[in-house]
Amino acid sequence: MTEKPAIKVEKLVKRFGANTVLSGIDLVVPRGQVTCLIGPSGSGKSTLLRCIAFLEEANEGLIEINGEPLGFTSGEYGERNRLPAAQIQKVRSHIGMVFQQFNLWPHMTALGNVAEALVTVRGMPRKAAEERAMAQLSNVGLSARAGHYPSELSGGQQQRVAIARALALDPDIMLFDEPTSSLDPELTGEVLNVMRELAQSGMTMLVVTHEIGFAASVGSKIVFLDHGEKIVEGRPDEVFGKPRHERIDQFLDTYLDRGAATLL
Amino acid sequence: MSWKLFWLLVEASRLTIILSAVSISLGFVLASLVCAAVMSGNRAARAAGRLFVSFFRGTPLLVQLLLIYYLLPQIGLNVPSEVAAIVGMSLCTAAYQAEILRGGFVSVPRGLIEAANMCGFSPAATFRRIRLPIAVQLTIPALTSEAIMMLKSSSLVSVVGVIELTRMAQDLAASTYRPLELYAAAGFVYLVINIVVAGLGLGLEKRMSWGRL
Ligand SMILES: Nc1ncnc2c1ncn2[C@@H]1O[C@H](COP(=O)(O)OP(=O)(O)OP(=O)(O)O)[C@@H](O)[C@H]1O
Ligand SMILES: [Mg+2]
């Protein structure tokens, strides 16, 4: 299993009605590294991430998590067979996800949010779960806010609680969908720092982001998506360095001010 | 107006309160079932739920009460008129409460359910721990209004021979020839009850307010 990549996506196709959003994506996410997914709005980044999380079911293609098929296997004649729900849940339990909108449960405190699945899903006693949740919160620097409800926390604090909630379940792969996009600029730093530490601890991460600086400095691999296709893939210096792919150039021009783009 | 007359009204309001409280509670239980049916994957259950809602929301409570009052003896159930009144009121408010609850469930942000899904929650656990508490919080103001509506609508049950607050005021007005005072007093009693109900609803809302979604 050590030989297998953390995530392997093969010829993934996703359509919404007549709209083909992903047209045959191949992707390998190596273990213990940070892979960053970038691309213009509507290029299918979230959809790809959601397919890997099995929040969305792809129409064609296969996904493997730690070498195990997610959702479907290919049969003898190349047909897709749906796996039993318990098997799907088992494979998904390796994955933690952080959303752009945090999605904290508003009726539970920060501590409750982190402890909830440990009790409800893992069957831990409430007290043990809360101890573990407290440790997770202190890892993201929020032990002092444990008793606060999400509405009493800043966006950056909420996102850090959301990260703690995902990590409490001990995933070995973390997916991030634009984790800082709904934050005020002065709050993105604290979330990116937590993510940086997580990367240093060896977590396998797949991050959709518009933070090109973060992608360039923390990412081992950059994948550029446009119109549902993988256009460029490589190390940050290969992707952002000169000579640059024309589409990357256009992308950087529209997403960054020109000054920042030339700094890369 | 004498205290004695006023006291008779207060006594009669006891029945108003009991009928309403029982109907609203029974109605809530029934509404939960109807709401579950309307939101279920089963087509027959959905159709039955929708039919229930459209009938009891689409016909006047007065007509429903009379129908039930005359229907029950026909099918061999000789029940006191209070029971007929409770049956009618419960069915009617269940239809409204079911729609209120459905609105609450529909308004639970999808991302919260997806977060539970990513944490490995079963659909049942998601319902119990996430969707239900949030839907209830979202619907408390509307459910409070419905309870107040039912309290006022309970005056209709006099048509099946229940002597509740309005009917008592009517009877006393006829015998004392002082309609103005009696109806004003009855209105005052309704108002006091409903202010208490509204206060309870507000208190519940406050206790469950963890801020905006
Ligand atoms: N549930 C859905 N139903 C129909 N179309 C959808 C759905 N989700 C996404 N799409 C469409 O799929 C396309 C890709 O969307 P996606 O959210 O994956 O893009 P994105 O790269 O994440 O963009 P952004 O940077 O704006 O988040 C868009 O055209 C979008 O309208
Ligand atoms: Mg997106």
XYZ file of C-alpha atoms and ligand atoms in Angstrom:
509
model
C 0.000 0.000 0.000
C 2.962 2.324 0.560
C 3.569 2.170 -3.188
C 0.061 3.365 -3.991
C -0.624 7.068 -4.283
C -3.008 8.575 -1.746
C -5.451 9.535 -4.486
C -5.568 8.298 -8.038
C -8.159 9.625 -10.468
C -8.583 8.058 -13.889
C -10.483 9.473 -16.854
C -13.015 11.121 -14.592
C -16.042 12.569 -16.338
C -18.732 14.572 -14.569
C -21.758 16.055 -16.256
C -24.546 18.197 -14.859
C -27.305 17.561 -17.371
C -25.895 18.470 -20.762
C -23.035 20.445 -19.196
C -19.799 18.452 -19.082
C -17.898 19.904 -16.148
C -15.013 17.414 -15.983
C -13.972 15.843 -19.255
C -11.670 12.960 -18.495
C -9.414 14.062 -15.652
C -6.368 12.013 -14.662
C -4.754 12.961 -11.392
C -2.320 11.460 -8.933
C -1.955 12.902 -5.449
C 1.239 11.599 -3.867
C 1.278 10.676 -0.211
C 2.643 13.095 2.348
C 2.668 16.048 -0.009
C 0.580 19.090 -0.803
C -1.047 19.174 -4.215
C -2.668 22.454 -5.216
C -5.502 22.708 -7.684
C -5.782 26.069 -9.402
C -7.776 27.428 -12.291
C -10.330 30.024 -13.294
C -13.796 30.170 -11.808
C -16.077 27.488 -13.183
C -13.198 25.313 -14.383
C -14.423 22.379 -12.265
C -12.043 22.494 -9.292
C -14.753 22.140 -6.650
C -16.520 19.492 -8.675
C -13.332 17.417 -8.888
C -12.754 17.763 -5.147
C -16.380 16.851 -4.416
C -16.139 13.773 -6.622
C -13.036 12.683 -4.689
C -14.978 13.250 -1.451
C -17.903 11.307 -2.975
C -20.236 14.224 -2.305
C -20.800 14.139 -6.046
C -20.863 10.956 -8.130
C -18.830 11.038 -11.331
C -20.474 9.753 -14.504
C -17.412 7.914 -15.800
C -13.944 7.032 -14.637
C -12.479 5.679 -11.439
C -11.104 7.026 -8.190
C -8.801 5.140 -5.844
C -8.052 6.179 -2.291
C -4.930 4.506 -0.858
C -5.245 1.959 -3.622
C -8.860 1.110 -2.781
C -11.627 1.914 -5.248
C -14.025 4.657 -4.166
C -17.665 4.104 -5.024
C -17.191 2.076 -8.185
C -14.924 -0.639 -9.533
C -14.399 -1.478 -13.154
C -15.780 -4.851 -14.071
C -14.559 -7.480 -16.455
C -15.813 -5.646 -19.533
C -14.878 -2.174 -18.362
C -18.341 -1.503 -16.925
C -18.628 0.314 -13.630
C -19.995 -1.580 -10.658
C -21.230 0.264 -7.640
C -19.713 -0.846 -4.349
C -21.790 -1.471 -1.224
C -22.502 1.574 0.968
C -20.453 0.220 3.881
C -17.403 -0.152 1.641
C -17.872 3.404 0.334
C -18.079 4.744 3.896
C -14.963 2.836 4.879
C -12.895 4.306 2.060
C -14.280 7.795 2.661
C -13.305 7.635 6.324
C -9.707 8.230 5.202
C -10.713 11.646 3.901
C -11.300 14.886 5.782
C -12.761 17.914 4.073
C -12.698 21.636 4.728
C -15.211 23.842 2.942
C -15.114 27.411 1.754
C -18.131 28.262 3.927
C -16.741 26.445 7.036
C -20.064 24.616 7.488
C -19.798 24.463 11.254
C -22.963 23.275 12.972
C -24.449 26.455 14.458
C -26.134 24.761 17.414
C -22.928 23.296 18.816
C -19.972 25.047 20.420
C -16.520 24.832 18.872
C -15.809 21.931 21.206
C -19.143 20.303 20.353
C -18.441 20.598 16.631
C -15.124 18.809 17.007
C -16.356 16.185 19.477
C -19.684 15.394 17.796
C -18.574 12.810 15.222
C -16.314 11.112 17.757
C -19.425 10.433 19.848
C -22.078 9.948 17.153
C -20.005 8.113 14.571
C -17.123 6.560 16.479
C -19.124 5.810 19.622
C -16.614 7.375 22.020
C -17.875 8.390 25.473
C -18.679 12.128 25.498
C -15.978 12.928 28.024
C -13.159 11.178 26.164
C -14.349 12.734 22.917
C -14.245 16.189 24.439
C -10.724 15.647 25.725
C -9.599 14.661 22.267
C -11.511 17.577 20.747
C -9.841 19.946 23.190
C -6.423 18.706 22.099
C -7.377 19.287 18.458
C -8.598 22.789 19.230
C -5.385 23.654 21.022
C -3.447 22.420 17.965
C -5.154 25.127 15.926
C -4.679 27.654 18.739
C -8.301 27.813 19.840
C -8.504 26.129 23.236
C -9.615 29.458 24.713
C -12.621 29.520 22.352
C -13.837 25.966 22.966
C -17.096 27.080 24.574
C -18.026 29.597 21.891
C -20.699 29.049 19.276
C -19.698 29.514 15.624
C -21.648 32.779 15.476
C -19.372 34.106 18.206
C -16.183 33.344 16.285
C -14.416 35.214 13.488
C -14.269 33.605 10.044
C -10.650 32.620 10.530
C -11.438 31.027 13.895
C -14.421 29.198 12.404
C -12.279 27.784 9.628
C -9.677 26.631 12.138
C -12.419 24.874 14.126
C -13.543 23.229 10.880
C -9.986 22.007 10.299
C -9.839 20.664 13.865
C -13.195 18.931 13.332
C -11.888 17.133 10.247
C -8.564 16.238 11.888
C -10.217 14.822 15.009
C -11.341 11.854 12.932
C -7.743 11.023 12.054
C -7.954 11.193 8.265
C -4.842 10.523 6.229
C -5.950 12.747 3.364
C -7.267 16.297 3.720
C -9.220 18.091 1.010
C -9.548 21.884 1.128
C -11.935 23.789 -1.146
C -10.856 27.415 -1.180
C -10.498 27.487 2.608
C -9.656 31.188 2.729
C -11.847 32.584 -0.048
C -14.624 33.793 2.222
C -12.256 35.379 4.738
C -11.186 38.977 5.100
C -7.597 39.367 3.921
C -6.286 39.900 7.449
C -7.744 36.549 8.545
C -6.398 34.358 5.740
C -2.935 34.240 7.298
C -3.984 32.394 10.453
C -5.723 29.696 8.406
C -2.860 29.340 5.941
C -0.449 28.999 8.878
C -2.455 26.116 10.314
C -2.427 24.501 6.876
C 1.318 25.049 6.567
C 1.912 23.301 9.902
C -0.324 20.462 8.827
C 1.692 20.103 5.615
C 4.921 20.032 7.608
C 3.535 17.244 9.772
C 3.355 15.124 6.622
C -0.375 15.215 5.923
C -1.434 14.433 2.368
C -3.327 17.492 1.181
C -5.263 18.416 -1.944
C -5.988 22.126 -1.868
C -8.151 24.160 -4.213
C -6.935 27.705 -3.805
C -6.565 31.118 -5.331
C -3.695 31.855 -2.935
C -0.949 31.535 -5.518
C 1.710 32.444 -2.950
C 0.643 29.579 -0.712
C 0.468 27.177 -3.643
C 3.939 28.159 -4.828
C 5.568 27.927 -1.407
C 3.791 24.946 0.193
C 2.673 22.913 -2.820
C 4.857 20.112 -4.114
C 2.701 19.878 -7.170
C 0.456 22.335 -8.969
C -2.397 21.200 -11.175
C -4.001 23.786 -13.434
C -7.549 23.092 -14.549
C -9.457 24.939 -17.255
C -12.861 24.086 -18.722
C -12.854 20.708 -17.028
C -9.473 19.683 -18.405
C -6.086 19.384 -16.828
C -3.936 21.842 -18.764
C -0.659 21.904 -16.868
C 0.789 19.900 -14.014
C 4.158 20.103 -12.335
C 6.320 21.505 -9.574
C 5.585 25.137 -8.687
C 8.755 26.363 -10.368
C 7.844 24.463 -13.543
C 4.293 25.781 -13.606
C 4.859 29.372 -12.516
C 8.443 29.829 -13.703
C 9.296 31.123 -17.148
C 8.675 30.112 -19.816
C 5.048 29.794 -18.728
C 2.147 28.103 -20.398
C 0.059 30.751 -22.127
C -3.106 29.850 -20.177
C -1.251 30.113 -16.873
C -0.079 33.552 -17.933
C -3.649 34.657 -18.675
C -4.847 33.138 -15.416
C -2.238 34.890 -13.323
C -3.013 38.145 -15.102
C -6.687 37.985 -14.230
C -6.348 36.592 -10.722
C -3.433 38.638 -9.502
C -2.538 42.158 -10.209
C 0.273 42.250 -12.735
C 2.781 43.366 -10.174
C 2.296 40.255 -8.074
C 2.504 38.018 -11.123
C 5.928 39.313 -12.045
C 7.182 38.562 -8.537
C 6.783 34.859 -9.096
C -69.323 44.170 35.019
C -69.236 42.085 38.138
C -66.285 39.932 39.179
C -68.617 36.982 39.152
C -69.311 37.351 35.427
C -65.646 37.900 34.686
C -64.758 34.832 36.719
C -67.162 32.734 34.626
C -65.242 33.826 31.547
C -61.916 32.909 33.137
C -63.354 29.498 34.054
C -64.482 28.989 30.456
C -61.053 30.016 29.193
C -59.676 26.962 30.968
C -61.412 24.800 28.380
C -60.112 27.037 25.592
C -56.575 26.561 26.883
C -56.906 22.815 27.352
C -58.501 22.221 23.939
C -55.878 24.351 22.229
C -52.906 22.901 24.100
C -53.985 19.322 23.463
C -54.754 20.000 19.791
C -51.510 21.855 19.185
C -49.492 19.043 20.799
C -51.341 16.222 19.053
C -51.162 18.279 15.892
C -47.389 18.568 16.255
C -46.975 14.810 16.540
C -49.220 14.260 13.539
C -47.471 17.063 11.647
C -44.093 15.395 12.181
C -45.455 12.239 10.578
C -47.080 14.137 7.717
C -43.900 16.138 7.147
C -41.842 12.927 7.132
C -44.295 11.431 4.615
C -44.166 14.478 2.330
C -40.351 14.489 2.406
C -39.969 10.715 2.098
C -38.723 8.835 -0.932
C -41.884 6.768 -1.044
C -44.282 8.045 -3.700
C -47.422 6.744 -2.020
C -46.436 8.321 1.299
C -45.673 11.618 -0.436
C -49.031 11.611 -2.203
C -50.888 10.770 1.010
C -49.082 13.536 2.895
C -49.806 16.116 0.216
C -53.462 15.097 0.044
C -53.744 15.484 3.808
C -52.194 18.936 3.729
C -54.240 20.180 0.809
C -57.509 18.980 2.314
C -57.039 20.316 5.838
C -55.444 23.525 4.699
C -57.883 24.037 1.868
C -61.171 23.735 3.752
C -62.407 25.953 6.585
C -61.911 24.656 10.125
C -65.600 25.355 10.721
C -66.586 22.950 7.937
C -64.090 20.361 9.205
C -65.510 20.568 12.733
C -69.087 20.128 11.542
C -68.074 17.261 9.265
C -66.300 15.456 12.091
C -69.082 16.142 14.561
C -71.676 14.560 12.262
C -69.383 11.927 10.799
C -68.183 10.297 14.027
C -71.640 9.094 15.202
C -72.309 7.826 11.666
C -69.372 5.458 11.941
C -70.498 4.361 15.382
C -68.295 6.609 17.518
C -70.353 8.436 20.082
C -67.790 10.734 21.565
C -68.257 13.869 23.665
C -68.223 17.082 21.631
C -64.919 18.085 23.285
C -63.292 15.071 21.647
C -64.786 15.929 18.270
C -63.424 19.445 18.739
C -59.936 18.172 19.564
C -59.933 15.823 16.577
C -60.930 18.623 14.224
C -58.484 21.148 15.597
C -55.601 18.657 15.692
C -56.094 17.605 12.085
C -56.318 21.185 10.901
C -53.267 22.492 12.757
C -51.294 19.371 11.778
C -51.602 20.390 8.132
C -50.212 23.864 8.832
C -47.519 22.659 11.220
C -46.404 20.013 8.710
C -45.822 22.725 6.123
C -44.001 24.902 8.660
C -41.729 21.992 9.603
C -41.078 21.151 5.959
C -40.046 24.741 5.368
C -37.619 24.430 8.285
C -36.011 21.272 6.948
C -35.694 22.718 3.463
C -33.922 25.773 4.920
C -31.164 23.796 6.654
C -28.094 24.783 4.596
C -26.880 21.898 2.458
C -23.266 22.469 3.463
C -24.067 21.543 7.087
C -25.441 18.212 5.927
C -22.439 17.653 3.665
C -20.121 18.357 6.597
C -21.934 15.675 8.613
C -21.734 13.354 5.634
C -17.939 13.902 5.424
C -17.660 13.113 9.140
C -19.261 9.740 8.517
C -22.739 10.447 9.941
C -25.449 7.999 8.877
C -28.590 9.596 7.423
C -30.397 8.859 10.701
C -27.645 10.466 12.788
C -27.593 13.476 10.477
C -31.325 13.857 10.968
C -31.221 13.522 14.738
C -28.129 15.593 15.494
C -28.075 18.194 12.701
C -31.235 18.603 10.635
C -33.859 18.263 13.363
C -32.407 20.701 15.922
C -31.703 23.320 13.254
C -35.106 22.919 11.611
C -36.829 23.246 14.996
C -34.901 26.416 15.810
C -35.755 27.899 12.443
C -39.457 27.138 12.864
C -40.118 28.238 16.449
C -41.404 31.706 15.443
C -43.783 30.235 12.862
C -44.930 27.491 15.246
C -45.621 30.109 17.925
C -47.795 32.040 15.469
C -49.620 28.851 14.584
C -50.274 28.148 18.284
C -51.753 31.648 18.661
C -53.887 31.153 15.550
C -55.212 27.889 16.986
C -56.033 29.497 20.322
C -58.143 32.054 18.514
C -59.660 29.510 16.126
C -60.747 27.432 19.107
C -63.707 29.817 19.393
C -65.162 27.943 16.415
C -65.707 24.756 18.407
C -68.834 26.257 19.960
C -70.611 25.057 16.789
C -70.273 21.484 18.021
C -71.619 22.412 21.438
C -68.485 23.057 23.443
C -68.874 25.928 25.890
C -65.488 27.595 25.678
C -64.570 31.215 26.195
C -66.342 32.827 23.230
C -69.468 30.741 23.672
C -69.604 31.548 27.362
C -69.349 35.264 26.567
C -72.149 34.856 24.048
C -74.402 33.045 26.522
C -73.719 35.569 29.278
C -74.284 38.473 26.900
C -77.665 37.060 25.990
C -78.746 36.562 29.574
C -77.375 39.831 30.991
C -77.988 42.109 27.996
C -74.458 43.477 28.334
C -72.784 42.255 25.128
C -70.266 45.055 24.858
C -68.687 44.482 28.257
C -68.703 40.704 27.915
C -67.119 40.599 24.463
C -64.539 43.167 25.513
C -63.724 41.054 28.559
C -63.494 37.872 26.431
C -61.146 39.642 24.029
C -59.044 40.730 26.971
C -58.758 37.146 28.255
C -57.684 35.915 24.784
C -55.135 38.678 24.644
C -53.632 37.769 28.009
C -53.372 34.084 27.070
C -51.767 34.884 23.757
C -49.284 37.310 25.263
C -48.171 34.479 27.536
C -47.887 32.096 24.558
C -45.915 34.656 22.565
C -43.615 35.167 25.553
C -43.042 31.434 25.865
C -42.224 31.250 22.166
C -39.795 34.139 22.457
C -38.142 32.542 25.481
C -37.733 29.271 23.598
C -36.328 31.124 20.627
C -33.807 32.908 22.843
C -32.770 29.708 24.536
C -32.136 28.092 21.181
C -30.501 31.035 19.469
C -26.956 30.183 18.633
C -26.872 33.082 16.261
C -27.654 33.354 12.606
C -26.907 30.617 10.142
N -24.775 21.029 -8.573
C -24.558 21.550 -9.801
N -25.520 21.515 -10.731
C -25.303 22.024 -11.978
N -24.164 22.590 -12.372
C -23.154 22.662 -11.483
C -23.288 22.144 -10.155
N -22.142 22.343 -9.491
C -21.317 22.965 -10.376
N -21.922 23.138 -11.563
C -21.300 23.759 -12.753
O -20.070 23.135 -12.973
C -19.096 24.072 -13.407
C -17.860 23.955 -12.556
O -18.173 24.365 -11.246
P -17.142 24.282 -10.048
O -17.859 24.759 -8.851
O -16.534 22.936 -9.995
O -16.047 25.343 -10.504
P -14.827 25.906 -9.672
O -13.632 25.676 -10.515
O -14.819 25.350 -8.308
O -15.137 27.463 -9.652
P -14.915 28.535 -8.468
O -13.475 28.960 -8.561
O -15.837 29.643 -8.842
O -15.259 27.886 -7.176
C -19.750 25.420 -13.380
O -20.109 25.765 -14.689
C -20.975 25.214 -12.539
O -22.026 26.032 -12.979
Mg -15.187 26.142 -6.358
